[in-house]
Coordinates of C-alpha atoms in Angstrom, one line a residue:
Chain A
M1 CA 69.1 44.7 156.2
R2 CA 71.9 43.5 154.0
R3 CA 75.1 45.5 153.8
I4 CA 77.0 46.9 150.8
C5 CA 80.5 48.2 151.1
V6 CA 81.5 50.7 148.4
D7 CA 85.0 51.7 147.4
M8 CA 85.7 55.4 146.8
D9 CA 88.5 55.8 144.3
E10 CA 87.4 55.2 140.7
V11 CA 84.0 54.0 142.0
M12 CA 82.6 57.1 143.7
A13 CA 85.4 59.6 143.0
D14 CA 87.0 60.1 139.7
T15 CA 90.6 59.8 141.0
L16 CA 92.0 58.8 137.6
S17 CA 91.0 62.0 135.8
E18 CA 92.8 64.1 138.5
H19 CA 95.8 61.8 138.4
L20 CA 95.9 62.1 134.6
R21 CA 95.4 65.9 134.7
R22 CA 98.5 66.3 137.0
Y23 CA 100.5 63.8 135.0
N24 CA 99.8 65.4 131.6
E25 CA 100.5 68.9 133.0
A26 CA 103.8 67.9 134.5
F27 CA 105.1 65.9 131.5
D28 CA 103.4 67.8 128.8
E29 CA 101.4 64.8 127.6
A30 CA 97.8 64.2 126.6
I31 CA 97.1 60.7 127.9
T32 CA 93.4 59.8 128.2
P33 CA 91.6 56.9 129.9
D34 CA 91.4 55.2 126.5
D35 CA 95.2 54.9 126.4
L36 CA 95.0 52.8 129.6
Q37 CA 92.9 49.8 128.6
G38 CA 94.0 46.9 130.7
R39 CA 96.7 48.7 132.7
G40 CA 97.0 51.4 135.3
L41 CA 98.9 54.7 134.9
W42 CA 101.5 53.0 137.0
E43 CA 102.3 50.5 134.3
Y44 CA 101.9 53.0 131.5
A45 CA 104.3 55.6 132.8
P46 CA 108.0 55.1 132.3
E47 CA 109.8 54.0 135.4
N48 CA 111.6 57.3 136.0
R49 CA 108.2 59.0 136.4
R50 CA 106.8 56.7 139.0
Q51 CA 108.0 58.6 142.0
Q52 CA 106.3 61.7 140.6
L53 CA 103.2 59.7 140.1
R54 CA 103.3 58.7 143.7
D55 CA 104.0 62.3 144.8
F56 CA 100.8 63.5 143.1
L57 CA 98.8 61.3 145.4
D58 CA 100.7 62.3 148.5
A59 CA 100.0 66.0 147.8
E60 CA 97.7 67.4 150.6
D61 CA 95.1 68.7 148.1
F62 CA 94.9 65.7 145.7
F63 CA 91.8 64.0 147.3
E64 CA 90.2 67.2 148.4
D65 CA 88.1 68.0 145.4
L66 CA 87.8 65.0 143.1
P67 CA 85.0 64.9 140.6
L68 CA 82.1 62.5 141.2
I69 CA 81.6 59.4 139.2
D70 CA 78.3 59.8 137.3
G71 CA 75.3 58.3 139.0
A72 CA 77.1 57.5 142.3
Q73 CA 75.1 59.9 144.4
E74 CA 71.7 59.1 143.0
V75 CA 72.1 55.4 143.0
L76 CA 73.6 55.2 146.5
H77 CA 70.9 57.5 147.8
K78 CA 68.3 55.1 146.5
L79 CA 70.1 52.0 147.6
S80 CA 70.5 53.4 151.1
E81 CA 66.7 53.0 151.6
R82 CA 67.0 49.2 151.2
F83 CA 70.6 48.4 152.2
E84 CA 73.1 49.4 154.9
I85 CA 75.7 51.3 152.9
Y86 CA 79.3 51.4 154.2
I87 CA 82.2 53.3 152.5
A88 CA 85.4 51.2 152.5
T89 CA 88.4 53.0 151.2
Q90 CA 92.1 52.0 151.2
A91 CA 93.3 55.2 152.7
M92 CA 96.2 53.9 154.8
T93 CA 98.8 53.8 152.0
V94 CA 98.2 57.5 151.4
P95 CA 97.8 59.0 155.0
N96 CA 97.4 62.6 153.6
S97 CA 94.2 61.4 152.0
L98 CA 92.5 60.7 155.4
G99 CA 91.2 64.3 156.1
P100 CA 90.3 65.1 152.5
K101 CA 88.4 61.8 152.0
F102 CA 86.4 62.4 155.2
R103 CA 85.5 66.0 154.0
W104 CA 84.7 64.8 150.5
L105 CA 82.3 62.2 151.7
Q106 CA 80.6 64.6 154.0
R107 CA 80.2 67.1 151.2
H108 CA 78.9 64.7 148.5
F109 CA 77.3 61.9 150.5
S110 CA 75.8 63.5 153.5
F111 CA 73.1 60.8 153.6
I112 CA 75.7 58.3 154.7
P113 CA 76.6 58.7 158.4
P114 CA 80.4 59.0 159.2
T115 CA 80.0 56.0 161.5
N116 CA 79.6 54.0 158.2
Y117 CA 83.0 55.2 156.8
V118 CA 85.8 52.6 157.0
F119 CA 89.3 53.9 156.2
C120 CA 91.4 50.7 155.9
G121 CA 94.0 48.9 154.0
N122 CA 93.4 45.2 153.6
K123 CA 89.8 44.7 152.8
S124 CA 89.6 41.2 154.1
I125 CA 88.6 43.0 157.4
L126 CA 85.1 43.9 156.0
L127 CA 82.1 42.0 157.2
A128 CA 79.5 42.8 154.6
D129 CA 77.4 41.0 152.0
Y130 CA 78.7 42.9 149.0
L131 CA 81.7 44.9 148.0
I132 CA 81.8 47.2 144.9
D133 CA 85.4 47.9 144.0
D134 CA 87.5 48.5 141.0
L135 CA 90.5 46.5 142.3
P136 CA 90.4 42.8 141.7
R137 CA 92.9 42.3 144.6
N138 CA 90.3 43.8 147.0
L139 CA 87.5 41.6 145.7
Q140 CA 89.7 38.6 146.0
R141 CA 90.4 39.2 149.7
F142 CA 86.7 40.0 150.5
R143 CA 84.6 37.2 151.9
G144 CA 81.2 38.3 150.5
T145 CA 80.0 38.8 146.9
G146 CA 82.3 41.1 145.0
L147 CA 81.2 43.4 142.1
L148 CA 84.0 44.7 139.9
Y149 CA 83.4 48.3 139.0
S150 CA 84.8 48.9 135.5
A151 CA 87.9 51.1 135.2
P152 CA 90.4 51.2 132.4
H153 CA 93.0 49.3 134.3
N154 CA 90.7 46.3 135.0
M155 CA 89.2 45.8 131.5
N156 CA 90.9 42.4 131.0
T157 CA 89.7 40.9 134.4
T158 CA 87.1 38.2 133.9
E159 CA 86.8 36.7 137.4
Y160 CA 84.1 38.9 138.8
V161 CA 80.6 40.1 138.1
R162 CA 81.3 43.3 136.3
V163 CA 79.3 46.6 136.6
N164 CA 80.1 49.1 134.0
D165 CA 78.4 52.1 135.5
W166 CA 76.1 53.1 138.4
N167 CA 73.0 52.2 136.3
E168 CA 74.3 48.7 136.2
V169 CA 74.8 48.7 139.9
A170 CA 71.2 49.8 140.4
A171 CA 70.0 47.1 138.0
Y172 CA 72.0 44.5 139.8
F173 CA 70.5 45.3 143.2
A174 CA 67.0 45.7 141.9
S175 CA 66.9 41.9 141.6
V176 CA 68.7 41.2 145.0
E177 CA 66.8 40.6 148.2
D178 CA 67.4 43.3 150.8
Chain B
M1 CA 96.1 32.5 161.4
R2 CA 93.3 33.9 163.6
R3 CA 92.7 37.6 163.7
I4 CA 92.6 40.0 166.7
C5 CA 91.2 43.5 166.4
V6 CA 92.4 45.9 169.0
D7 CA 90.8 49.2 170.0
M8 CA 93.1 52.2 170.5
D9 CA 91.6 54.6 173.1
E10 CA 91.9 53.4 176.6
V11 CA 93.3 50.1 175.4
M12 CA 96.5 51.0 173.6
A13 CA 96.5 54.8 174.3
D14 CA 95.8 56.4 177.6
T15 CA 93.2 58.8 176.3
L16 CA 91.5 59.3 179.7
S17 CA 94.6 60.7 181.4
E18 CA 95.0 63.4 178.7
H19 CA 91.3 64.2 178.9
L20 CA 91.4 64.5 182.7
R21 CA 94.6 66.6 182.5
R22 CA 92.9 69.1 180.2
Y23 CA 89.6 69.1 182.2
N24 CA 91.4 69.6 185.5
E25 CA 93.5 72.4 184.1
A26 CA 90.5 74.2 182.5
F27 CA 88.2 73.9 185.6
D28 CA 90.8 73.9 188.3
E29 CA 89.8 70.4 189.5
A30 CA 91.7 67.4 190.6
I31 CA 89.6 64.5 189.3
T32 CA 91.4 61.1 189.1
P33 CA 90.4 57.9 187.4
D34 CA 89.3 56.6 190.8
D35 CA 86.5 59.2 190.9
L36 CA 85.1 57.7 187.7
Q37 CA 84.3 54.1 188.7
G38 CA 81.4 52.9 186.6
R39 CA 80.9 56.2 184.7
G40 CA 82.7 58.2 182.1
L41 CA 83.9 61.7 182.4
W42 CA 80.9 62.6 180.3
E43 CA 78.5 61.5 183.0
Y44 CA 80.6 62.9 185.8
A45 CA 81.0 66.4 184.4
P46 CA 78.2 68.9 184.9
E47 CA 76.1 69.4 181.8
N48 CA 77.4 73.0 181.2
R49 CA 80.9 71.6 180.8
R50 CA 80.2 68.9 178.2
Q51 CA 80.7 71.1 175.2
Q52 CA 84.2 71.9 176.5
L53 CA 84.8 68.2 177.1
R54 CA 84.0 67.6 173.5
D55 CA 86.2 70.5 172.4
F56 CA 89.2 69.0 174.1
L57 CA 88.8 65.9 171.8
D58 CA 88.4 68.0 168.7
A59 CA 91.6 69.9 169.3
E60 CA 94.1 69.1 166.6
D61 CA 96.8 68.1 169.0
F62 CA 94.7 65.9 171.4
F63 CA 95.5 62.5 169.9
E64 CA 99.0 63.4 168.7
D65 CA 101.0 62.4 171.8
L66 CA 98.9 60.2 174.1
P67 CA 100.8 58.1 176.7
L68 CA 100.9 54.3 176.1
I69 CA 98.9 51.9 178.2
D70 CA 101.4 49.7 180.1
G71 CA 102.3 46.5 178.3
A72 CA 100.4 47.2 175.1
Q73 CA 103.6 47.3 172.9
E74 CA 105.3 44.3 174.4
V75 CA 102.2 42.0 174.4
L76 CA 101.0 43.0 171.0
H77 CA 104.5 42.5 169.6
K78 CA 104.5 39.0 171.0
L79 CA 100.9 38.3 169.9
S80 CA 101.7 39.4 166.3
E81 CA 103.9 36.3 165.9
R82 CA 100.9 34.1 166.4
F83 CA 97.9 36.2 165.3
E84 CA 97.0 38.7 162.6
I85 CA 96.7 42.0 164.6
Y86 CA 94.4 44.7 163.3
I87 CA 93.9 48.1 164.9
A88 CA 90.2 49.1 164.9
T89 CA 89.5 52.6 166.2
Q90 CA 86.3 54.6 166.2
A91 CA 87.9 57.7 164.6
M92 CA 85.0 59.0 162.5
T93 CA 83.3 60.8 165.3
V94 CA 86.5 62.9 165.8
P95 CA 87.8 63.5 162.3
N96 CA 90.7 65.6 163.6
S97 CA 92.0 62.5 165.2
L98 CA 92.6 60.7 161.8
G99 CA 96.1 62.1 161.1
P100 CA 97.3 62.0 164.7
K101 CA 96.1 58.5 165.2
F102 CA 97.9 57.3 162.1
R103 CA 101.2 59.0 163.2
W104 CA 100.8 57.7 166.8
L105 CA 100.5 54.1 165.6
Q106 CA 103.4 54.4 163.2
R107 CA 105.6 55.8 166.0
H108 CA 104.7 53.3 168.7
F109 CA 103.6 50.2 166.8
S110 CA 105.8 50.1 163.8
F111 CA 105.6 46.3 163.7
I112 CA 101.9 46.5 162.7
P113 CA 101.6 47.5 159.0
P114 CA 99.3 50.5 158.2
T115 CA 97.3 48.2 155.9
N116 CA 96.1 46.6 159.2
Y117 CA 94.7 49.9 160.6
V118 CA 90.9 50.3 160.4
F119 CA 89.6 53.8 161.2
C120 CA 85.9 53.2 161.5
G121 CA 82.7 54.0 163.4
N122 CA 80.3 51.1 163.8
K123 CA 82.4 48.1 164.7
S124 CA 79.9 45.6 163.4
I125 CA 81.9 46.0 160.1
L126 CA 84.9 44.1 161.5
L127 CA 85.5 40.5 160.3
A128 CA 87.8 39.1 163.0
D129 CA 87.9 36.4 165.6
Y130 CA 88.5 38.7 168.6
L131 CA 88.0 42.3 169.5
I132 CA 89.6 43.8 172.6
D133 CA 87.7 47.0 173.4
D134 CA 86.8 49.1 176.5
L135 CA 83.3 50.0 175.2
P136 CA 80.6 47.4 175.8
R137 CA 78.6 49.0 172.8
N138 CA 81.4 48.0 170.4
L139 CA 81.6 44.4 171.8
Q140 CA 77.9 44.1 171.5
R141 CA 77.9 44.9 167.8
F142 CA 81.0 42.7 167.0
R143 CA 80.3 39.3 165.6
G144 CA 83.3 37.4 167.0
T145 CA 84.5 37.0 170.6
G146 CA 84.7 40.2 172.6
L147 CA 87.1 41.0 175.4
L148 CA 86.3 43.9 177.6
Y149 CA 89.4 45.9 178.5
S150 CA 89.0 47.4 181.9
A151 CA 88.5 51.1 182.1
P152 CA 87.0 53.1 185.0
H153 CA 83.8 53.7 183.0
N154 CA 83.1 50.0 182.4
M155 CA 83.7 48.6 185.9
N156 CA 80.1 47.7 186.4
T157 CA 79.7 45.8 183.1
T158 CA 79.4 42.0 183.6
E159 CA 78.4 40.7 180.2
Y160 CA 81.9 40.1 178.7
V161 CA 85.1 38.4 179.5
R162 CA 87.1 41.0 181.2
V163 CA 90.9 41.7 180.9
N164 CA 92.2 44.1 183.5
D165 CA 95.6 44.8 181.9
W166 CA 97.8 43.6 179.1
N167 CA 99.2 40.8 181.2
E168 CA 95.7 39.3 181.3
V169 CA 95.4 39.7 177.6
A170 CA 98.7 37.7 177.2
A171 CA 97.4 35.0 179.5
Y172 CA 94.1 34.8 177.7
F173 CA 95.7 34.2 174.3
A174 CA 98.3 31.9 175.7
S175 CA 95.5 29.3 176.0
V176 CA 93.9 30.1 172.7
E177 CA 94.6 28.3 169.4
D178 CA 96.2 30.5 166.8

């Protein structure tokens, strides 16, 4: 059985909408994902707001209740019949996210056993056939086949096979040997 | 640079002594590691105490302040000059250990960056040249070269290269190409 690693933030969980919600509320702004084509909120925000941007992520409740990305549950559930699914999330730069991420996965993806969760930093450590991730840096370090999951910040990246949504993920793996 | 993954419990951290301390205190016993040659505390304890044994591990403070295994700091510090060191610990079966394990590593192994921590379950996910681990099951799943770190429970295992202490780990890698 071939193995697929799946990133959490902006692939399974809509981290960006929660980050924008807190940012807009704190600074009385109305930024939407459309304002962020080709750049992250980190590049968009003025430098004197970046510490606050970081503090949002460090809050104990930030990762506790993130909305799901459309289709992630259904498509992963279906793929788990044909592939080994591992969740690989860069949690070590935000240690407060460890507990919340574990609970979020249990709540929304109970069909994936916790022994298949990988909370890591550098994703070059993953031994898998595929990695679905929104960060080009993670795909670059990965030794298998990388799929770039579309997010506003990566819209100008052209180096990887791009999947725009979970329907496209399903279509990609429909033609792949398991 | 070649990569070494290192397990935490019973390799870097003396988990067994804390487990025994709590067990002996709760049941008014005086079990020592010498009583556990070739078997874990799980096999040794009568069946009606196994839930309690599990509860000890689930306590929020269990992993917070474990003693160090002799030599782990010094030898890993030295090895980190020649090898990429990753910490690979099976944390997902005890989710309360996630935060404490992170803090413990930061406190005692500050020379290893958090991006090299891997909190996982099934260790077949690790892409590395070596894995130092006390559990034969983990070495069996690992695709690189496994080193069995001696612990009372694994004394009868003969399938792997055995290292009895951190001096033997240092000696092993002294003759290995980096």
